[in-house]
mmCIF file of C-alpha atoms in Angstrom:
data_model
loop_
_atom_site.group_PDB
_atom_site.id
_atom_site.type_symbol
_atom_site.label_atom_id
_atom_site.label_comp_id
_atom_site.label_asym_id
_atom_site.label_seq_id
_atom_site.Cartn_x
_atom_site.Cartn_y
_atom_site.Cartn_z
ATOM 1 C CA MET A 143 71.057 15.239 14.274
ATOM 2 C CA ALA A 144 67.901 12.765 14.904
ATOM 3 C CA VAL A 145 67.174 15.124 18.056
ATOM 4 C CA GLU A 146 67.393 17.653 15.174
ATOM 5 C CA SER A 147 65.404 16.133 12.802
ATOM 6 C CA ARG A 148 62.141 14.532 15.098
ATOM 7 C CA PRO A 149 60.177 17.689 14.959
ATOM 8 C CA ALA A 150 60.500 18.077 11.106
ATOM 9 C CA GLN A 151 59.299 14.535 11.168
ATOM 10 C CA GLN A 152 56.147 15.471 13.019
ATOM 11 C CA SER A 153 55.391 18.582 11.025
ATOM 12 C CA LEU A 154 55.535 16.427 8.288
ATOM 13 C CA VAL A 155 53.665 13.989 9.800
ATOM 14 C CA GLN A 156 50.941 16.639 10.811
ATOM 15 C CA ALA A 157 50.098 17.858 7.477
ATOM 16 C CA GLY A 158 50.335 14.508 6.145
ATOM 17 C CA ALA A 159 46.726 13.885 8.137
ATOM 18 C CA GLN A 160 45.640 17.817 7.509
ATOM 19 C CA LEU A 161 45.934 15.974 3.891
ATOM 20 C CA LEU A 162 44.287 12.949 4.331
ATOM 21 C CA GLN A 163 41.693 14.529 6.349
ATOM 22 C CA ASN A 164 40.935 17.337 3.543
ATOM 23 C CA ALA A 165 40.922 14.564 0.945
ATOM 24 C CA LEU A 166 38.377 12.296 3.520
ATOM 25 C CA ALA A 167 36.215 15.917 4.217
ATOM 26 C CA PRO A 168 33.310 15.094 1.182
ATOM 27 C CA LEU A 169 33.112 12.018 2.695
ATOM 28 C CA HIS A 170 32.552 12.967 5.700
ATOM 29 C CA LYS A 171 28.896 11.998 7.142
ATOM 30 C CA GLU A 172 26.848 13.988 10.272
ATOM 31 C CA GLU A 173 25.023 12.467 13.186
ATOM 32 C CA PRO A 174 21.498 11.658 12.121
ATOM 33 C CA PRO A 175 18.924 13.482 13.415
ATOM 34 C CA ALA A 176 17.306 12.285 17.172
ATOM 35 C CA PRO A 177 13.359 10.491 15.628
ATOM 36 C CA GLN A 178 10.646 12.002 16.410
ATOM 37 C CA PRO A 179 6.850 10.361 16.496
ATOM 38 C CA ALA A 180 5.699 9.532 13.442
ATOM 39 C CA MET A 181 3.623 12.684 11.736
ATOM 40 C CA GLY A 182 1.369 13.035 9.601
ATOM 41 C CA PHE A 183 -2.246 14.510 8.609
ATOM 42 C CA PHE A 184 -5.919 13.362 9.590
ATOM 43 C CA THR A 185 -7.892 14.806 7.305
ATOM 44 C CA ASP A 186 -11.736 15.004 7.971
ATOM 45 C CA THR A 187 -14.092 15.061 4.207
ATOM 46 C CA SER A 188 -17.300 15.762 6.054
ATOM 47 C CA ILE A 189 -16.176 18.996 6.883
ATOM 48 C CA CYS A 190 -13.803 20.084 4.074
ATOM 49 C CA ILE A 191 -15.671 23.095 2.198
ATOM 50 C CA GLY A 192 -13.550 23.022 -0.720
ATOM 51 C CA CYS A 193 -12.757 26.647 -0.071
ATOM 52 C CA LYS A 194 -8.556 25.383 -1.622
ATOM 53 C CA ALA A 195 -6.916 27.395 1.268
ATOM 54 C CA CYS A 196 -5.028 24.142 1.742
ATOM 55 C CA GLU A 197 -3.652 24.465 -1.795
ATOM 56 C CA VAL A 198 -3.144 27.855 -2.049
ATOM 57 C CA ALA A 199 -1.388 27.576 0.689
ATOM 58 C CA CYS A 200 0.964 25.235 -0.289
ATOM 59 C CA ARG A 201 1.657 26.657 -3.127
ATOM 60 C CA GLN A 202 2.518 30.089 -1.435
ATOM 61 C CA TRP A 203 4.621 28.392 1.129
ATOM 62 C CA ASN A 204 6.291 26.345 -1.436
ATOM 63 C CA GLN A 205 7.014 28.760 -4.024
ATOM 64 C CA LEU A 206 5.058 26.324 -6.694
ATOM 65 C CA PRO A 207 3.675 27.594 -9.257
ATOM 66 C CA ALA A 208 -0.197 27.984 -10.119
ATOM 67 C CA PRO A 209 -2.052 26.315 -12.616
ATOM 68 C CA ASP A 210 -3.748 27.598 -16.037
ATOM 69 C CA PRO A 211 -7.134 28.912 -14.184
ATOM 70 C CA THR A 212 -9.496 26.743 -16.975
ATOM 71 C CA TRP A 213 -12.065 24.692 -16.518
ATOM 72 C CA SER A 214 -11.429 20.992 -16.471
ATOM 73 C CA GLY A 215 -15.560 19.950 -16.584
ATOM 74 C CA SER A 216 -15.318 18.478 -13.066
ATOM 75 C CA SER A 217 -17.060 20.881 -11.372
ATOM 76 C CA TYR A 218 -15.100 23.087 -9.777
ATOM 77 C CA ASP A 219 -11.493 21.911 -9.849
ATOM 78 C CA ASN A 220 -9.526 23.472 -12.122
ATOM 79 C CA THR A 221 -6.417 21.638 -9.912
ATOM 80 C CA ARG A 222 -8.005 18.490 -12.000
ATOM 81 C CA GLN A 223 -5.210 15.932 -10.148
ATOM 82 C CA LEU A 224 -2.247 16.201 -7.677
ATOM 83 C CA GLY A 225 1.785 16.836 -9.630
ATOM 84 C CA ALA A 226 4.965 17.869 -9.314
ATOM 85 C CA THR A 227 3.714 21.192 -8.946
ATOM 86 C CA THR A 228 0.525 20.347 -6.952
ATOM 87 C CA TRP A 229 0.769 18.622 -3.838
ATOM 88 C CA ARG A 230 -2.231 19.725 -2.321
ATOM 89 C CA HIS A 231 -5.701 18.945 -4.090
ATOM 90 C CA VAL A 232 -9.455 19.832 -3.233
ATOM 91 C CA GLN A 233 -11.425 17.393 -5.064
ATOM 92 C CA PHE A 234 -14.937 17.834 -6.218
ATOM 93 C CA ILE A 235 -17.010 15.789 -6.567
ATOM 94 C CA GLU A 236 -20.815 15.999 -7.767
ATOM 95 C CA LYS A 237 -23.152 13.091 -6.160
ATOM 96 C CA ILE A 238 -26.175 13.829 -8.081
ATOM 97 C CA GLU A 239 -28.655 11.139 -9.085
ATOM 98 C CA ARG A 240 -31.113 11.632 -12.149
ATOM 99 C CA ARG A 241 -35.134 12.033 -11.204
ATOM 100 C CA LYS A 242 -36.994 9.528 -13.080
ATOM 101 C CA PRO A 243 -39.197 11.018 -15.306
ATOM 102 C CA VAL A 244 -41.925 11.666 -15.130
ATOM 103 C CA SER A 245 -44.523 9.267 -17.513
ATOM 104 C CA GLU A 246 -43.632 6.923 -19.973
ATOM 105 C CA GLU A 247 -44.672 9.231 -22.654
ATOM 106 C CA THR A 248 -42.801 12.027 -21.398
ATOM 107 C CA SER A 249 -38.884 12.611 -19.995
ATOM 108 C CA ALA A 250 -39.717 16.099 -18.600
ATOM 109 C CA PRO A 251 -38.873 16.600 -15.167
ATOM 110 C CA SER A 252 -40.961 17.801 -13.040
ATOM 111 C CA LEU A 253 -40.810 21.114 -11.683
ATOM 112 C CA PRO A 254 -43.078 22.052 -8.594
ATOM 113 C CA LEU A 255 -41.522 24.767 -7.753
ATOM 114 C CA PHE A 256 -43.688 25.891 -11.169
ATOM 115 C CA ASN A 257 -46.105 23.520 -10.812
ATOM 116 C CA ASN A 258 -47.618 25.082 -7.554
ATOM 117 C CA LEU A 259 -48.451 28.848 -8.261
ATOM 118 C CA GLU A 260 -51.255 28.839 -8.194
ATOM 119 C CA GLY A 261 -51.693 28.127 -4.369
ATOM 120 C CA ALA A 262 -51.032 24.300 -3.807
ATOM 121 C CA SER A 263 -49.434 23.415 -0.564
ATOM 122 C CA SER A 264 -46.087 22.697 -1.442
ATOM 123 C CA PRO A 265 -44.989 18.821 -1.551
ATOM 124 C CA ILE A 266 -41.642 19.392 0.014
ATOM 125 C CA ALA A 267 -42.342 18.058 3.698
ATOM 126 C CA ASP A 268 -40.432 18.624 6.443
ATOM 127 C CA PRO A 269 -37.619 15.691 7.473
ATOM 128 C CA PRO A 270 -39.059 13.459 10.662
ATOM 129 C CA PRO A 271 -36.656 14.329 12.988
ATOM 130 C CA GLY A 272 -33.283 12.568 13.313
ATOM 131 C CA THR A 273 -32.331 12.201 9.688
ATOM 132 C CA ALA A 274 -29.350 13.585 8.930
ATOM 133 C CA LEU A 275 -28.569 16.645 7.719
ATOM 134 C CA PRO A 276 -28.235 17.565 3.716
ATOM 135 C CA PHE A 277 -24.989 17.752 3.704
ATOM 136 C CA PHE A 278 -25.301 13.756 3.811
ATOM 137 C CA ASN A 279 -28.077 13.581 1.380
ATOM 138 C CA THR A 280 -27.863 11.471 -2.008
ATOM 139 C CA GLU A 281 -27.444 14.642 -3.848
ATOM 140 C CA ARG A 282 -24.807 16.328 -2.571
ATOM 141 C CA TRP A 283 -21.065 17.504 -3.151
ATOM 142 C CA LEU A 284 -17.658 15.217 -1.681
ATOM 143 C CA MET A 285 -15.078 17.483 -1.385
ATOM 144 C CA HIS A 286 -11.665 16.110 -0.379
ATOM 145 C CA SER A 287 -8.054 17.871 0.008
ATOM 146 C CA ASP A 288 -5.832 15.010 -1.591
ATOM 147 C CA VAL A 289 -2.032 14.666 -0.262
ATOM 148 C CA CYS A 290 0.640 12.375 -0.610
ATOM 149 C CA LYS A 291 -0.092 9.401 2.160
ATOM 150 C CA HIS A 292 3.877 9.020 3.728
ATOM 151 C CA CYS A 293 2.820 5.147 3.763
ATOM 152 C CA ALA A 294 4.986 3.278 6.352
ATOM 153 C CA ASN A 295 5.375 1.160 3.368
ATOM 154 C CA ALA A 296 6.718 3.543 0.561
ATOM 155 C CA PRO A 297 6.245 1.883 -3.423
ATOM 156 C CA CYS A 298 8.071 4.998 -4.315
ATOM 157 C CA LEU A 299 11.322 4.565 -1.836
ATOM 158 C CA GLU A 300 11.640 0.815 -2.148
ATOM 159 C CA ALA A 301 11.282 1.746 -6.773
ATOM 160 C CA CYS A 302 14.117 4.552 -6.240
ATOM 161 C CA PRO A 303 17.218 3.232 -7.886
ATOM 162 C CA THR A 304 19.546 6.449 -6.570
ATOM 163 C CA GLY A 305 18.358 6.671 -2.720
ATOM 164 C CA ALA A 306 16.767 10.115 -3.473
ATOM 165 C CA ILE A 307 13.950 9.253 -1.503
ATOM 166 C CA ILE A 308 14.388 8.916 2.255
ATOM 167 C CA ARG A 309 12.907 8.797 5.274
ATOM 168 C CA THR A 310 13.291 11.456 7.799
ATOM 169 C CA GLU A 311 13.404 11.569 11.177
ATOM 170 C CA PHE A 312 9.771 12.493 11.447
ATOM 171 C CA ASP A 313 8.870 9.106 9.299
ATOM 172 C CA THR A 314 8.135 11.386 6.595
ATOM 173 C CA VAL A 315 8.783 10.327 2.990
ATOM 174 C CA TYR A 316 11.153 13.586 1.569
ATOM 175 C CA VAL A 317 13.163 13.478 -2.631
ATOM 176 C CA GLN A 318 16.379 15.200 -1.768
ATOM 177 C CA GLN A 319 16.572 17.244 -5.490
ATOM 178 C CA ASP A 320 19.899 16.897 -5.053
ATOM 179 C CA ILE A 321 20.578 13.245 -6.359
ATOM 180 C CA CYS A 322 16.940 12.382 -8.127
ATOM 181 C CA ASN A 323 17.835 11.832 -11.935
ATOM 182 C CA GLY A 324 14.638 12.001 -13.060
ATOM 183 C CA CYS A 325 14.672 7.880 -14.389
ATOM 184 C CA GLY A 326 10.313 7.798 -12.856
ATOM 185 C CA TYR A 327 10.339 4.658 -11.388
ATOM 186 C CA CYS A 328 8.817 5.633 -8.665
ATOM 187 C CA VAL A 329 6.275 7.744 -10.074
ATOM 188 C CA VAL A 330 4.854 4.193 -11.302
ATOM 189 C CA ALA A 331 5.292 2.490 -8.427
ATOM 190 C CA CYS A 332 2.945 5.030 -6.359
ATOM 191 C CA PRO A 333 -0.618 3.280 -6.647
ATOM 192 C CA PHE A 334 -2.173 6.393 -5.532
ATOM 193 C CA GLY A 335 -0.813 9.100 -8.818
ATOM 194 C CA VAL A 336 1.059 10.895 -6.752
ATOM 195 C CA ILE A 337 4.977 11.517 -7.434
ATOM 196 C CA ALA A 338 5.426 12.524 -10.761
ATOM 197 C CA ARG A 339 8.027 14.621 -12.934
ATOM 198 C CA ASP A 340 8.263 18.028 -13.279
ATOM 199 C CA GLU A 341 8.255 18.145 -17.295
ATOM 200 C CA LYS A 342 8.914 21.387 -17.983
ATOM 201 C CA GLY A 343 11.320 22.108 -14.989
ATOM 202 C CA ASP A 344 13.762 20.253 -14.125
ATOM 203 C CA HIS A 345 12.633 16.865 -14.874
ATOM 204 C CA THR A 346 13.171 15.272 -11.516
ATOM 205 C CA ALA A 347 10.661 13.916 -8.904
ATOM 206 C CA HIS A 348 8.867 16.286 -6.495
ATOM 207 C CA LYS A 349 5.647 16.055 -4.172
ATOM 208 C CA CYS A 350 4.167 16.803 -0.809
ATOM 209 C CA THR A 351 7.156 17.154 1.770
ATOM 210 C CA LEU A 352 4.575 17.275 5.077
ATOM 211 C CA CYS A 353 6.650 20.813 4.982
ATOM 212 C CA TYR A 354 10.089 19.333 6.782
ATOM 213 C CA ASP A 355 11.918 22.841 6.720
ATOM 214 C CA ARG A 356 8.427 23.836 9.138
ATOM 215 C CA LEU A 357 8.552 20.729 10.897
ATOM 216 C CA LYS A 358 12.372 20.986 11.617
ATOM 217 C CA GLU A 359 11.239 24.394 13.584
ATOM 218 C CA GLY A 360 8.835 22.871 15.352
ATOM 219 C CA ILE A 361 5.792 24.354 12.942
ATOM 220 C CA GLU A 362 3.026 22.574 11.221
ATOM 221 C CA PRO A 363 3.185 21.472 7.964
ATOM 222 C CA ALA A 364 0.942 25.229 6.018
ATOM 223 C CA CYS A 365 -2.101 23.307 4.165
ATOM 224 C CA ALA A 366 -3.177 22.418 8.101
ATOM 225 C CA LYS A 367 -2.466 25.808 9.586
ATOM 226 C CA ALA A 368 -4.487 27.866 6.797
ATOM 227 C CA CYS A 369 -7.547 25.307 7.138
ATOM 228 C CA PRO A 370 -10.108 26.938 8.744
ATOM 229 C CA THR A 371 -12.298 23.681 9.442
ATOM 230 C CA ASP A 372 -9.647 21.810 10.663
ATOM 231 C CA SER A 373 -10.290 19.447 8.255
ATOM 232 C CA ILE A 374 -7.172 18.547 7.764
ATOM 233 C CA ILE A 375 -5.716 18.281 11.135
ATOM 234 C CA PHE A 376 -1.577 17.702 11.469
ATOM 235 C CA GLY A 377 -0.109 15.398 14.711
ATOM 236 C CA GLU A 378 1.438 12.369 15.579
ATOM 237 C CA VAL A 379 0.335 10.123 13.896
ATOM 238 C CA ASP A 380 -0.978 7.638 17.003
ATOM 239 C CA GLN A 381 -3.090 10.847 18.116
ATOM 240 C CA LEU A 382 -4.466 11.148 15.031
ATOM 241 C CA LYS A 383 -5.320 7.780 14.501
ATOM 242 C CA LYS A 384 -7.442 7.196 17.637
ATOM 243 C CA GLN A 385 -9.463 10.612 16.953
ATOM 244 C CA ALA A 386 -9.819 9.764 13.469
ATOM 245 C CA ARG A 387 -12.106 6.520 15.484
ATOM 246 C CA GLU A 388 -13.662 8.298 17.814
ATOM 247 C CA ARG A 389 -14.907 10.884 14.876
ATOM 248 C CA LEU A 390 -16.411 8.207 12.840
ATOM 249 C CA GLY A 391 -17.520 6.603 15.776
ATOM 250 C CA ILE A 392 -19.556 10.083 16.417
ATOM 251 C CA LEU A 393 -20.647 10.439 12.416
ATOM 252 C CA HIS A 394 -21.938 6.500 13.129
ATOM 253 C CA GLU A 395 -24.563 7.558 15.879
ATOM 254 C CA ARG A 396 -25.413 11.081 13.763
ATOM 255 C CA GLY A 397 -26.677 8.288 11.234
ATOM 256 C CA VAL A 398 -23.818 8.305 9.133
ATOM 257 C CA LYS A 399 -23.275 5.303 8.337
ATOM 258 C CA GLU A 400 -21.537 5.048 5.156
ATOM 259 C CA ALA A 401 -18.715 7.345 6.594
ATOM 260 C CA ARG A 402 -15.397 5.166 6.802
ATOM 261 C CA LEU A 403 -11.906 5.455 7.550
ATOM 262 C CA TYR A 404 -9.058 4.909 4.531
ATOM 263 C CA GLY A 405 -5.522 4.312 5.320
ATOM 264 C CA ALA A 406 -5.864 4.298 9.320
ATOM 265 C CA ASP A 407 -4.831 0.889 9.850
ATOM 266 C CA ASP A 408 -2.369 -1.831 8.919
ATOM 267 C CA ALA A 409 -4.212 -3.021 6.129
ATOM 268 C CA ILE A 410 -3.121 -0.563 3.104
ATOM 269 C CA LEU A 411 -0.122 -1.404 1.458
ATOM 270 C CA GLU A 412 1.403 -3.794 4.959
ATOM 271 C CA GLY A 413 1.369 -0.892 7.298
ATOM 272 C CA GLY A 414 -1.086 2.042 6.691
ATOM 273 C CA LEU A 415 -0.242 4.869 6.042
ATOM 274 C CA ASN A 416 0.453 8.318 7.622
ATOM 275 C CA SER A 417 -1.600 11.194 5.961
ATOM 276 C CA PHE A 418 -5.396 9.097 5.809
ATOM 277 C CA PHE A 419 -8.871 10.256 4.866
ATOM 278 C CA LEU A 420 -12.291 9.954 6.570
ATOM 279 C CA LEU A 421 -14.362 9.605 3.183
ATOM 280 C CA LEU A 422 -18.684 9.769 3.152
ATOM 281 C CA ASP A 423 -18.503 7.273 0.117
ATOM 282 C CA GLU A 424 -16.216 3.810 -1.397
ATOM 283 C CA PRO A 425 -12.473 4.501 -1.986
ATOM 284 C CA GLU A 426 -12.980 4.325 -5.221
ATOM 285 C CA VAL A 427 -15.325 7.760 -5.774
ATOM 286 C CA TYR A 428 -12.411 9.958 -4.156
ATOM 287 C CA ASN A 429 -10.332 7.605 -7.081
ATOM 288 C CA LEU A 430 -8.392 5.731 -3.983
ATOM 289 C CA PRO A 431 -7.209 2.612 -4.709
ATOM 290 C CA ARG A 432 -9.519 0.245 -2.581
ATOM 291 C CA ASN A 433 -6.321 -2.142 -2.415
ATOM 292 C CA PRO A 434 -3.332 -0.995 -3.978
ATOM 293 C CA GLU A 435 -0.135 -3.320 -4.293
ATOM 294 C CA ARG A 436 3.619 -2.591 -3.535
ATOM 295 C CA PRO A 437 5.234 -3.541 -6.342
ATOM 296 C CA ALA A 438 8.346 -5.198 -4.578
ATOM 297 C CA ARG A 439 5.982 -7.897 -3.858
ATOM 298 C CA ASN A 440 6.492 -8.670 -7.359
ATOM 299 C CA VAL A 441 10.059 -8.723 -7.538
ATOM 300 C CA ALA A 442 10.437 -11.894 -6.066
ATOM 301 C CA PRO A 443 7.955 -14.124 -9.163
ATOM 302 C CA ALA A 444 9.000 -12.028 -11.688
ATOM 303 C CA SER A 445 12.658 -13.019 -10.624
ATOM 304 C CA PHE A 446 11.558 -15.980 -10.982
ATOM 305 C CA LEU A 447 9.682 -16.709 -14.283
ATOM 306 C CA THR A 448 12.632 -15.239 -15.586
ATOM 307 C CA ILE A 449 14.840 -17.254 -14.513
ATOM 308 C CA ALA A 450 12.861 -19.639 -15.673
ATOM 309 C CA ALA A 451 12.654 -18.738 -19.111
ATOM 310 C CA ALA A 452 16.190 -18.035 -19.055
ATOM 311 C CA ALA A 453 16.754 -21.854 -18.174
ATOM 312 C CA ILE A 454 13.476 -22.787 -20.786
ATOM 313 C CA LEU A 455 15.452 -21.324 -23.593
ATOM 314 C CA SER A 456 19.051 -21.834 -22.961
ATOM 315 C CA LEU A 457 18.060 -25.779 -22.870
ATOM 316 C CA LEU A 458 15.826 -25.262 -25.655
ATOM 317 C CA GLY A 459 19.000 -23.860 -27.611
ATOM 318 C CA ILE A 460 21.408 -26.684 -26.447
ATOM 319 C CA PHE A 461 18.642 -29.251 -28.376
ATOM 320 C CA ILE A 462 18.645 -27.482 -31.409
ATOM 321 C CA PHE A 463 21.997 -26.797 -31.640
ATOM 322 C CA LYS A 464 22.743 -30.289 -31.150
ATOM 323 C CA GLU A 465 20.120 -31.273 -33.841
#
């Protein structure tokens, strides 16, 4: 009888093992994808023409709704800012200096075009050789295609309590929509005002994914693909930083001394940005913080102060109740 019952026992063991495997199937974790070189953007604002092709391409590929076509009062910028449904934002920054009045008695501006209609020579002189192009003069438009910076030490990732924000194999910062609970901690943690909750939609956080679905297929992001002047360059971060420094040197040689790189070094957020910029003015002009802070650095001091305050209040309570 023992020999006859052995197959039955084996079948029972196999059935039990199969049931256990089925029960643990939801907890099975797939092997993580192989790490890839860190990918990012180098945005050269000196050759941005403000065509908004990157904005349109981003919306089309990611199926993001377009904003209402209303005048914002900020030049030709009707997008206003980055948000849950705006992952690329082209800024139009007008840099026009006010002219001095003709005399102390009147504040009317001088109009040489109309004052010299009687045959007088034009007061406009030819620029001396070697001067910068008019685009780089004091009266100009600064155009800047803003996007998520995909920080090397991302404050939004550090603040997320659910693990919804992760780093992909391309070292980009990605929000998993099925895990995000819409708490908004990442929104207040981001020093650039990039990530936001979709208050009219699913009430979860959204931002640029650096076209993660395209990266997995070996295709460059939609915004970089659509840029007609190659103002947005996509590639490996190390190569982009080398290219950015070479471009900065060229502009300095051509007399554009105000050109500077933003986020290409490790000074910002203790690790730098994987999406960095070449600017033609101070960072504050582009609504970029000069020295953004990581909220995680305030955790230890705040915790110490909280513990100290609790200890002081406890001692005071003990003395009060003793009396």
